[in-house]
Short mmCIF file of C-alpha atoms and ligand atoms in Angstrom, two decimals:
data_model
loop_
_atom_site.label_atom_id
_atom_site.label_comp_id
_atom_site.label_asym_id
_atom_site.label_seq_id
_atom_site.Cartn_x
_atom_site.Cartn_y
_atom_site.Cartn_z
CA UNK A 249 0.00 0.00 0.00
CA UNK A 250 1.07 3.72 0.05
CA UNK A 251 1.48 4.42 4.04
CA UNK A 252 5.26 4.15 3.27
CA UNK A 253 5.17 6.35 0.34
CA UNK A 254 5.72 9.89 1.38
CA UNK A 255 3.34 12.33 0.20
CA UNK A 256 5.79 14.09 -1.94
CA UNK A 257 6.29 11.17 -3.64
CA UNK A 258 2.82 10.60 -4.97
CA UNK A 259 0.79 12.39 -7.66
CA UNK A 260 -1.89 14.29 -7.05
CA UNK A 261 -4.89 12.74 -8.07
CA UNK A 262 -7.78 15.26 -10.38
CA UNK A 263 -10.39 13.10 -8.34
CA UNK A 264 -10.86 10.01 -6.37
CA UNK A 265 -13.64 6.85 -6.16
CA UNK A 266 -15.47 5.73 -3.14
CA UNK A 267 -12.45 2.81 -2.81
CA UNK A 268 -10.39 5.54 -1.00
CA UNK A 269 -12.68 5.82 1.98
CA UNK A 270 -12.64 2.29 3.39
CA UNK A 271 -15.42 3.50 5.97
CA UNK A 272 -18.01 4.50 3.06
CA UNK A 273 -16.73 1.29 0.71
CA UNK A 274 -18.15 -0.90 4.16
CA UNK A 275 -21.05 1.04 4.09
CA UNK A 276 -22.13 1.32 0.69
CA UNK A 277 -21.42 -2.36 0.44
CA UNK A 278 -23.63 -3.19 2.69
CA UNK A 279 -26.59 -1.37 0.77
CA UNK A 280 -25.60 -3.21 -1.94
CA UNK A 281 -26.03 -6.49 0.17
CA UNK A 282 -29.63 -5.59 1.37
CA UNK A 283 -31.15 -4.82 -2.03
CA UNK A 284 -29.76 -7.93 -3.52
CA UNK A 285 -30.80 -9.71 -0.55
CA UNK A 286 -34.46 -8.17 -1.78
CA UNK A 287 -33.85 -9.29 -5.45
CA UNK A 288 -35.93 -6.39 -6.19
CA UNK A 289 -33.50 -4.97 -8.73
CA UNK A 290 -35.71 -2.27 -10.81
CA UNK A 291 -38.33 0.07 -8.87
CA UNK A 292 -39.69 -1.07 -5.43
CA UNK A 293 -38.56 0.73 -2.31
CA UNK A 294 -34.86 1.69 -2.17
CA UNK A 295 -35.31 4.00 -5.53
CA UNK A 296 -38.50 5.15 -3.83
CA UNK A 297 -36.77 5.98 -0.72
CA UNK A 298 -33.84 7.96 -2.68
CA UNK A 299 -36.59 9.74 -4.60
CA UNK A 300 -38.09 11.32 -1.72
CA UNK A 301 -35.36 12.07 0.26
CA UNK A 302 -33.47 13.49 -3.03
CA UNK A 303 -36.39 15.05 -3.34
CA UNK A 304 -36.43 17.16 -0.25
CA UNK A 305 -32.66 17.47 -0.68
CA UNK A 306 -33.62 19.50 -3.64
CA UNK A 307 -36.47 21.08 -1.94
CA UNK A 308 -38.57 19.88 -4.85
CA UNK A 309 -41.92 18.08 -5.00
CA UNK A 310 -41.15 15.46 -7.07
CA UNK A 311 -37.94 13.64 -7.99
CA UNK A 312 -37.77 11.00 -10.30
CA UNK A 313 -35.10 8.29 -10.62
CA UNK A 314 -33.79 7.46 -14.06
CA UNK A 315 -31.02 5.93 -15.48
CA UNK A 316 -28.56 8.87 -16.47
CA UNK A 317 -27.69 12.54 -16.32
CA UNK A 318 -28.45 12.10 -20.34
CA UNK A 319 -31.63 10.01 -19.91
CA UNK A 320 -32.84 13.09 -17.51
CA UNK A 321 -32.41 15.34 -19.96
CA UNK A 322 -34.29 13.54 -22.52
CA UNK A 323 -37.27 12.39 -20.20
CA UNK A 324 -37.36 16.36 -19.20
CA UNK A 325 -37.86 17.65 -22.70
CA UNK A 326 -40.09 14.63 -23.86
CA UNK A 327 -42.43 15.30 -20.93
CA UNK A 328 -42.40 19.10 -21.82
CA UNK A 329 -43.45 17.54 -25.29
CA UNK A 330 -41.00 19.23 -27.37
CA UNK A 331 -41.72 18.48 -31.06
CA UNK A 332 -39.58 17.46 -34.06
CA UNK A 333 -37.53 20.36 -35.00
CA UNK A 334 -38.15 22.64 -32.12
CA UNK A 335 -34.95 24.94 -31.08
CA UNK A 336 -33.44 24.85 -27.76
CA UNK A 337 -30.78 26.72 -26.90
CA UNK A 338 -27.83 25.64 -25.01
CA UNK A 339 -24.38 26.87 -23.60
CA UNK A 340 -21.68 26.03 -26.02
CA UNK A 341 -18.99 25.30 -23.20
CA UNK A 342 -20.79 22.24 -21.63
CA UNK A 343 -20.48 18.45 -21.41
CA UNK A 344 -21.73 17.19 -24.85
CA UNK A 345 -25.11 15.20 -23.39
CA UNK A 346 -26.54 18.84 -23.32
CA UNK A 347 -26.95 19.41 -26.50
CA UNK A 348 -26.93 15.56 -27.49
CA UNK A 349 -30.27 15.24 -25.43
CA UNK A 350 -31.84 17.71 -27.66
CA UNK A 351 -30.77 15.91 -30.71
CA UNK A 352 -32.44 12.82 -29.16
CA UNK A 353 -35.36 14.17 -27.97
CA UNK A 354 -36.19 15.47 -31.72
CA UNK A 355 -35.27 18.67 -31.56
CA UNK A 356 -32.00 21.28 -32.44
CA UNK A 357 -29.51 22.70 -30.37
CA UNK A 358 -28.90 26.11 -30.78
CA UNK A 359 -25.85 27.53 -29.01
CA UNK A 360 -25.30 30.47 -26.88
CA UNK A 361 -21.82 31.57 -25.68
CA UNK A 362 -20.60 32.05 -22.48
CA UNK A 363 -19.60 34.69 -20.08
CA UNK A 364 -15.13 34.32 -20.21
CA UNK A 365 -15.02 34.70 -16.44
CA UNK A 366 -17.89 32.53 -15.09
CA UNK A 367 -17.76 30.37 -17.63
CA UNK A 368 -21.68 30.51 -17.85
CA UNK A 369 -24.52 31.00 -20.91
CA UNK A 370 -25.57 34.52 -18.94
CA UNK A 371 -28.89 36.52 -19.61
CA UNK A 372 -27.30 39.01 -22.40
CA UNK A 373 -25.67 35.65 -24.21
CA UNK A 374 -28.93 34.01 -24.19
CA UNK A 375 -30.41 37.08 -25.76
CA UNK A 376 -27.89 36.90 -28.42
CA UNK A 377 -28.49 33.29 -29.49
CA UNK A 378 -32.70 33.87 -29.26
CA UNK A 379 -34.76 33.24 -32.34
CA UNK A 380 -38.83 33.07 -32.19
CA UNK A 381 -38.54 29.32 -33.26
CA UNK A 382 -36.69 28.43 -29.94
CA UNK A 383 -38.97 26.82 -27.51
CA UNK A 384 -36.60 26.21 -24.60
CA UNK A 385 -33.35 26.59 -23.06
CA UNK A 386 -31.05 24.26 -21.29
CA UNK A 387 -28.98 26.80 -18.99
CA UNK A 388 -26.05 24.67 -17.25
CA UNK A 389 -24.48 25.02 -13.98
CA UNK A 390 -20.93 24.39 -15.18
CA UNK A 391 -18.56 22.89 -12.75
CA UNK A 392 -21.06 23.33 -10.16
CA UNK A 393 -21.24 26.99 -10.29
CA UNK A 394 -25.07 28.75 -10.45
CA UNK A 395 -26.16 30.33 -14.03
CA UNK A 396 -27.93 33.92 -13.47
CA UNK A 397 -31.64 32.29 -12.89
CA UNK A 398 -33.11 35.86 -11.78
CA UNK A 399 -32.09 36.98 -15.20
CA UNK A 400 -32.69 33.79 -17.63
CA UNK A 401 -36.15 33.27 -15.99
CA UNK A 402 -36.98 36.81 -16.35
CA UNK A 403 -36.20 36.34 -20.41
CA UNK A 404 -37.89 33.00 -20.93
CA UNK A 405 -41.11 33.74 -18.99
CA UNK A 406 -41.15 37.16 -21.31
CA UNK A 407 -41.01 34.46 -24.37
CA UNK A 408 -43.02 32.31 -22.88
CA UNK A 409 -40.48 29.31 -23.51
CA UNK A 410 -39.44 26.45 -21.06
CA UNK A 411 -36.55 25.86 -19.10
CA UNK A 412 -34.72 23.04 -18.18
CA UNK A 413 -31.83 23.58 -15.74
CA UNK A 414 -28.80 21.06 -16.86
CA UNK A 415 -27.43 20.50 -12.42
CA UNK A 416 -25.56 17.59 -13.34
CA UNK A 417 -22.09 19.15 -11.57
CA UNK A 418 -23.91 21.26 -9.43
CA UNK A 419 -26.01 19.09 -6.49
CA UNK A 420 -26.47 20.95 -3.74
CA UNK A 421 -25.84 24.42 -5.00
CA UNK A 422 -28.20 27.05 -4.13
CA UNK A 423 -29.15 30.40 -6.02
CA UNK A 424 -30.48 33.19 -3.89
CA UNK A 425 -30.63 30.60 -1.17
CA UNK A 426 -33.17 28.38 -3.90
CA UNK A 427 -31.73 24.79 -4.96
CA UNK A 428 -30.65 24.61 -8.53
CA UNK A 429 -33.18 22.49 -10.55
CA UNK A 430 -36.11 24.10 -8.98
CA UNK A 431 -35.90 27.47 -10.80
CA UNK A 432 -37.59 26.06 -14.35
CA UNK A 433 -39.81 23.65 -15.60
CA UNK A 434 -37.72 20.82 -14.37
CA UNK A 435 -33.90 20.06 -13.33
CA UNK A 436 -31.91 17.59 -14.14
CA UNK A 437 -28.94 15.46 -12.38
CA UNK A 438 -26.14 13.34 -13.32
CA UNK A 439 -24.97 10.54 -10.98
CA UNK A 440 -21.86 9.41 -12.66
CA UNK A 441 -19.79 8.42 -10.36
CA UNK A 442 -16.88 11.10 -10.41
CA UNK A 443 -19.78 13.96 -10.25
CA UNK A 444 -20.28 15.58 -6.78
CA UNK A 445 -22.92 12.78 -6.00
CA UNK A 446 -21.95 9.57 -7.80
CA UNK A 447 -23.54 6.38 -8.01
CA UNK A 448 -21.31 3.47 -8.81
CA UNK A 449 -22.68 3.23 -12.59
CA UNK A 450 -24.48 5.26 -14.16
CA UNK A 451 -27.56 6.89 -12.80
CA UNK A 452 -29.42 10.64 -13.12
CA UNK A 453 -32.66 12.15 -11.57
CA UNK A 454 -35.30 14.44 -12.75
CA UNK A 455 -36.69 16.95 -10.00
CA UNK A 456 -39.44 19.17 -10.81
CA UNK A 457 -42.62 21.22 -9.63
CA UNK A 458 -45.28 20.08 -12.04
CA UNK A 459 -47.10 17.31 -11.55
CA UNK A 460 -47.53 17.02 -15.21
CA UNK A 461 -44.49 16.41 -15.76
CA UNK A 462 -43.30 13.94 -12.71
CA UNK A 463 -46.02 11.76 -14.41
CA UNK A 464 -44.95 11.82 -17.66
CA UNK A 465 -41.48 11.17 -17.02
CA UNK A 466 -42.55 8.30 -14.68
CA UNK A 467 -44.19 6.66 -17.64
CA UNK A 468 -41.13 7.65 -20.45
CA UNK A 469 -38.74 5.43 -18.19
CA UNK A 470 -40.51 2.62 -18.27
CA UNK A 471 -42.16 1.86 -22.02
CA UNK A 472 -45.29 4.32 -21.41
CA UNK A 473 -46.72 1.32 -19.47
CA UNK A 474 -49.67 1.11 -17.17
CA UNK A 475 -50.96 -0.62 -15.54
CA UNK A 476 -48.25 -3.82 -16.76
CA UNK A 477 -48.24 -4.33 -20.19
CA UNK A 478 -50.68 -1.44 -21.27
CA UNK A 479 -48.48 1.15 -22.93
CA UNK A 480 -49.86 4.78 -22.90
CA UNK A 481 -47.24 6.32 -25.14
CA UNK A 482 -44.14 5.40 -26.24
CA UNK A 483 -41.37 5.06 -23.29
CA UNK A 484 -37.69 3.56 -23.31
CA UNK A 485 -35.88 1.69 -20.40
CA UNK A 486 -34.60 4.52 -18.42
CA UNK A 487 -35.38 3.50 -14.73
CA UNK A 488 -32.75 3.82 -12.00
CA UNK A 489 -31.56 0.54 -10.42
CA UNK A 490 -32.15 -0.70 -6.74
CA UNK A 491 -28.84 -1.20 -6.23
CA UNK A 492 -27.75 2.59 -7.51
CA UNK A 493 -30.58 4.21 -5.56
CA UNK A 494 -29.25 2.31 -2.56
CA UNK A 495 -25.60 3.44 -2.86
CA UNK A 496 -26.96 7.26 -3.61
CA UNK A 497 -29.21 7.33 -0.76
CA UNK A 498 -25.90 6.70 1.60
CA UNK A 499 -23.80 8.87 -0.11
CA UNK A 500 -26.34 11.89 -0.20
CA UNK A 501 -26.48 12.19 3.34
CA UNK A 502 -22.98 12.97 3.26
CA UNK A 503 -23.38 15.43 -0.23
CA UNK A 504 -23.40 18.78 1.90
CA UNK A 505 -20.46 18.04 4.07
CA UNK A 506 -18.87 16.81 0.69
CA UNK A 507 -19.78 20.32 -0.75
CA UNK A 508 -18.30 22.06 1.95
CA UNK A 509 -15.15 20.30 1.83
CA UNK A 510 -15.27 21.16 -1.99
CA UNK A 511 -15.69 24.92 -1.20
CA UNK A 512 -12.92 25.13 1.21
CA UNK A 513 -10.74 23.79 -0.67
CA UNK A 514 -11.12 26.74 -3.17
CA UNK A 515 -11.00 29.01 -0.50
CA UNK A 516 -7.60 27.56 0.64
CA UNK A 517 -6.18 27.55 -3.28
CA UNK A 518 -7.54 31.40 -3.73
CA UNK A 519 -5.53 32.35 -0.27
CA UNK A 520 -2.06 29.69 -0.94
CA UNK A 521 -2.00 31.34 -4.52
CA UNK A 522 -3.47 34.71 -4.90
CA UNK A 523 -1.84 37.92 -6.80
CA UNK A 524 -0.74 34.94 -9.87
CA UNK A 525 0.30 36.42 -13.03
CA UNK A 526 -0.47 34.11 -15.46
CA UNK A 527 -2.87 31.83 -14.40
CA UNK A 528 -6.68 33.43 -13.42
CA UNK A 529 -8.53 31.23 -10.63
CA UNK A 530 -12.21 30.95 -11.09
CA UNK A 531 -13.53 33.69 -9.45
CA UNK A 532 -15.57 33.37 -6.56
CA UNK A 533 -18.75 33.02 -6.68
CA UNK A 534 -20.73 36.24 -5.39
CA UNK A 535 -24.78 36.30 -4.21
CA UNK A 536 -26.84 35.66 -5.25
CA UNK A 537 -24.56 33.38 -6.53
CA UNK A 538 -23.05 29.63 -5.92
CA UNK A 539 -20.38 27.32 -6.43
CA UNK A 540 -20.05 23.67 -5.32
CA UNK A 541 -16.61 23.05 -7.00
CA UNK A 542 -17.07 20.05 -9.24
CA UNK A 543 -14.14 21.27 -11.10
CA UNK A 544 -11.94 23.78 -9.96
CA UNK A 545 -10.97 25.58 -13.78
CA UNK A 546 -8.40 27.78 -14.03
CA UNK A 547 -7.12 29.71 -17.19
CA UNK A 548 -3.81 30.45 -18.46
CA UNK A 549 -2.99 31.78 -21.72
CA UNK A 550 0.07 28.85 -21.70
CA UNK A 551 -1.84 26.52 -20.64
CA UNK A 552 -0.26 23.63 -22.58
CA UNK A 553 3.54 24.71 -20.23
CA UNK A 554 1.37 25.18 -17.50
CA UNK A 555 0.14 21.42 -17.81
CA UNK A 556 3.37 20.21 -18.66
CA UNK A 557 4.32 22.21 -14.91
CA UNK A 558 1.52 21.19 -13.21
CA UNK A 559 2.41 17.37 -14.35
CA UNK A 560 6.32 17.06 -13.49
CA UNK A 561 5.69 18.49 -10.06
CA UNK A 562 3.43 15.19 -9.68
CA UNK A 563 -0.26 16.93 -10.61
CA UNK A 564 -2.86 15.46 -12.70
CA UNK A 565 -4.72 18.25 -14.45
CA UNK A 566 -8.02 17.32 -16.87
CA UNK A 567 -9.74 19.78 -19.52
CA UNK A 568 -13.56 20.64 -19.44
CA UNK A 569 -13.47 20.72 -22.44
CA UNK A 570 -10.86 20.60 -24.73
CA UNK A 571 -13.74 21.33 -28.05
CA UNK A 572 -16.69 23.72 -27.38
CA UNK A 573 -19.68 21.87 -28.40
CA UNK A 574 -20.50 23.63 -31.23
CA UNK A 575 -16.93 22.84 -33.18
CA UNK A 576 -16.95 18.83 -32.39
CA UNK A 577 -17.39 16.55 -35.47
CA UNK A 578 -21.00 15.55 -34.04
CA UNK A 579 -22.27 19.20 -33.81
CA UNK A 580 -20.48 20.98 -36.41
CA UNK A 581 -23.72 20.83 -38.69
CA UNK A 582 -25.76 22.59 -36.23
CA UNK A 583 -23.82 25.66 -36.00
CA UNK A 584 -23.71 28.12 -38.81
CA UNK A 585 -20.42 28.82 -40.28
CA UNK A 586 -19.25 32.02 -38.28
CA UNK A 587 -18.40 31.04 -35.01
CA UNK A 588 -21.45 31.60 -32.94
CA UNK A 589 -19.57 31.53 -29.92
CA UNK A 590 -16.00 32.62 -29.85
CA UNK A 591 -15.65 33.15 -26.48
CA UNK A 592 -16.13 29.70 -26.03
CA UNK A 593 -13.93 28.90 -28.30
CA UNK A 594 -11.06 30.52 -27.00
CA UNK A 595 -11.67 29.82 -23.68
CA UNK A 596 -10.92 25.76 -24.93
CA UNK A 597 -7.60 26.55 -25.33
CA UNK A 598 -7.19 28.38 -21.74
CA UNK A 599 -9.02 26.14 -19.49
CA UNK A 600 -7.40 23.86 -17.22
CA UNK A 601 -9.03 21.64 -14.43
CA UNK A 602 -6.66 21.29 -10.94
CA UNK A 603 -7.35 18.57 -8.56
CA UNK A 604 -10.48 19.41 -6.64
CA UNK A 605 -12.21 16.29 -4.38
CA UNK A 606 -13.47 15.88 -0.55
CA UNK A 607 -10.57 14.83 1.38
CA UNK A 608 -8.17 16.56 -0.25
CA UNK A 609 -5.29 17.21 2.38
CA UNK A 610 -3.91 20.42 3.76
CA UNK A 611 -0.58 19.48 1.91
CA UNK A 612 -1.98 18.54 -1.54
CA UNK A 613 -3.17 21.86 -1.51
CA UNK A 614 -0.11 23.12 -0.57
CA UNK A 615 1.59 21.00 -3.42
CA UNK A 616 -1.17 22.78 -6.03
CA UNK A 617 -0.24 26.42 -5.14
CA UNK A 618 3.02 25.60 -4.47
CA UNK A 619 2.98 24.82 -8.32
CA UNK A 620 1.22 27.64 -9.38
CA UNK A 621 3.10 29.63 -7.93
CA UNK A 622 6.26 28.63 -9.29
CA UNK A 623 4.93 28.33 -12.73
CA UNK A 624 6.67 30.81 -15.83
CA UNK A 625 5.62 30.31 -18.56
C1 LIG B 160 -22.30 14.42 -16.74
C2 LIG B 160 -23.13 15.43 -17.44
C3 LIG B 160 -24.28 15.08 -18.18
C4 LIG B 160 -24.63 13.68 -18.53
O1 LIG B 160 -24.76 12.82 -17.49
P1 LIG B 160 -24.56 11.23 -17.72
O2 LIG B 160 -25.02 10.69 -16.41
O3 LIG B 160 -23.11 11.01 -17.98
O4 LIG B 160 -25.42 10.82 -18.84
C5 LIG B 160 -25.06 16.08 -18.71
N1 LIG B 160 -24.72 17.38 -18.56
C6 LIG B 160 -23.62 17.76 -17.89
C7 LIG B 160 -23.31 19.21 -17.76
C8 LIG B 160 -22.78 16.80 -17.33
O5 LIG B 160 -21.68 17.19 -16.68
#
């Protein structure tokens, strides 16, 4: 093992799995135990029992369980009926599944740029990208900070369009003191397992306000059906397993001590390395906004020497995202041929993600700012 391995010696990791924390691996594995024990592997209590406590985690009235961050994003925009061909207008610095779920759920993405310092689609970029055939918008809380929802909700309700808030990095994190994925028509989560709440697979949740929409969803995961065998519309299989809503329940009483962990770790990065010339932190989040630190992105206009730095003093460093959406092979055709959203597009070359995870010690901190600090570029 590594106890004789001094911590100098050993690479920072850019995350790490539930294996690390032999405590939670006993735990967790005994969930596992108890719903195979059950052999009640799809619906049936446990994924009821996450639902409603997820649920009230969120501060929502419904949550739904389904089978991915991607798969909530598809249910979402199915239940809000979105038809062949509608627009919907997404952030062009995102994971790809954004603008992917529109795709699958019949309709096009359209692509707004972001704001260089947050990061985020804001209120004046989603004004930009508008177009009277757009029916909805897909703002994303990017590396678990909170998109302007005072100013994107003002805009859609004045266009009378939905809103579907992408919180797959964000869990937790609260705008003006209200949970993200409570602001639209519905919010969506990702549970892979390196996000901020991770199942150990793949898993996602819907939570929303209408009950229109918890009941549609409900029937979309599972084939349109009921009662058994009587489908009402066409579905898919996108439930979430007994054995993932077991491990999540566990794991999300532990999600806001997790998220403060997350957040003092910035805090302690900002202080060990502040007044840096080349490299810009993310900037801290300020109210009504909020940040729960799934990545921790810095920029640097060398960023290629400051990953080669960063990785011979022992760092691993990861890029969110190395291609905006709107310039990768599968969305090229979407976008017209003048870059819709340069700012975006630059910022791909700048980004750089730092290791960011709960448990992080005092003196891998140290090791990151240490690092920055020394970095010329
Ligand atoms: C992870 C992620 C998704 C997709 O979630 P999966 O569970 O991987 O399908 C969607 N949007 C964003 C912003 C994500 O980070």
């Amino acid at each position: 093992m590594t106890q004789d391995v001094t911590a100098a010696d050993t690479r920072v990791p850019l995350t790490v799995m539930d294996n690390h924390d032999p405590e939670l691996l006993r735990e967790l594995m005994e969930a596992v135990e108890r719903v195979a024990e059950t052999g009640a592997f799809t619906g049936g209590s446990f994924v009821e029992r996450f639902e409603s406590a997820f649920a009230s985690y969120c501060e929502a009235t419904y949550a739904i369980g389904v089978s991915s961050g991607t798969e909530a994003l598809i249910l979402a925009l199915r239940a809000l009926e979105i038809e062949p061909g509608d627009e919907v207008i997404v952030p062009a610095n995102s994971f790809v599944a954004t603008a992917e779920a529109v795709w699958l759920a019949g309709g096009r993405p359209r692509f707004a740029d972001v704001d260089p310092d947050t990061q985020l689609m804001t209120p004046g970029t989603l004004e930009r990208a508008y177009d009277p055939r757009v029916r909805g918008v897909i703002p994303v809380h990017l590396f678990g900070r909170t998109a302007d929802m005072h100013g994107i909700m003002a805009l859609t309700r004045e266009w009378g369009i939905w809103v579907v808030e992408d919180s797959a990095q964000a869990h937790g994190a609260r705008y003006a003191g209200r949970p993200v994925g409570t602001w639209g028509d519905a919010g969506t989560f990702s549970f892979y397992p390196a996000k901020n709440l991770g199942a150990w697979g793949d898993a996602g949740a819907v939570v929303t306000g209408r009950a229109d929409v918890a009941e549609r969803i409900r029937l979309l995961r599972s084939h349109g059906e009921q009662p058994r065998y009587h489908h009402r519309m066409i579905g898919t299989t996108g439930r979430l397993d007994a054995l993932q809503a077991a491990v999540l329940e566990r794991k999300l009483e532990r999600l806001e001590n997790w998220n403060s962990q997350r957040r003092r770790i910035a805090e302690s990065l900002h202080e060990a390395a502040s007044g840096l010339e080349h490299i810009a932190l993310p900037p801290r989040p300020e109210a009504p906004a909020d940040h729960v630190y799934h990545q921790f992105v810095v920029r640097a206009e060398q960023r290629d020497a400051l990953r080669a730095h960063l990785d011979s003093a022992g760092i691993a460093t990861g890029l969110h995202y190395p291609v905006p959406i709107h310039r990768s092979d599968a969305f090229r055709a979407f976008a017209p041929e003048h870059d819709v959203a340069p700012v975006a597009t630059r910022l791909a070359g700048e980004i750089c993600s730092l290791p960011m995870f709960p448990g992080m010690s005092d003196s891998q901190i140290e090791r990151v700012a240490d690092a920055l600090l020394e970095f010329v570029p």
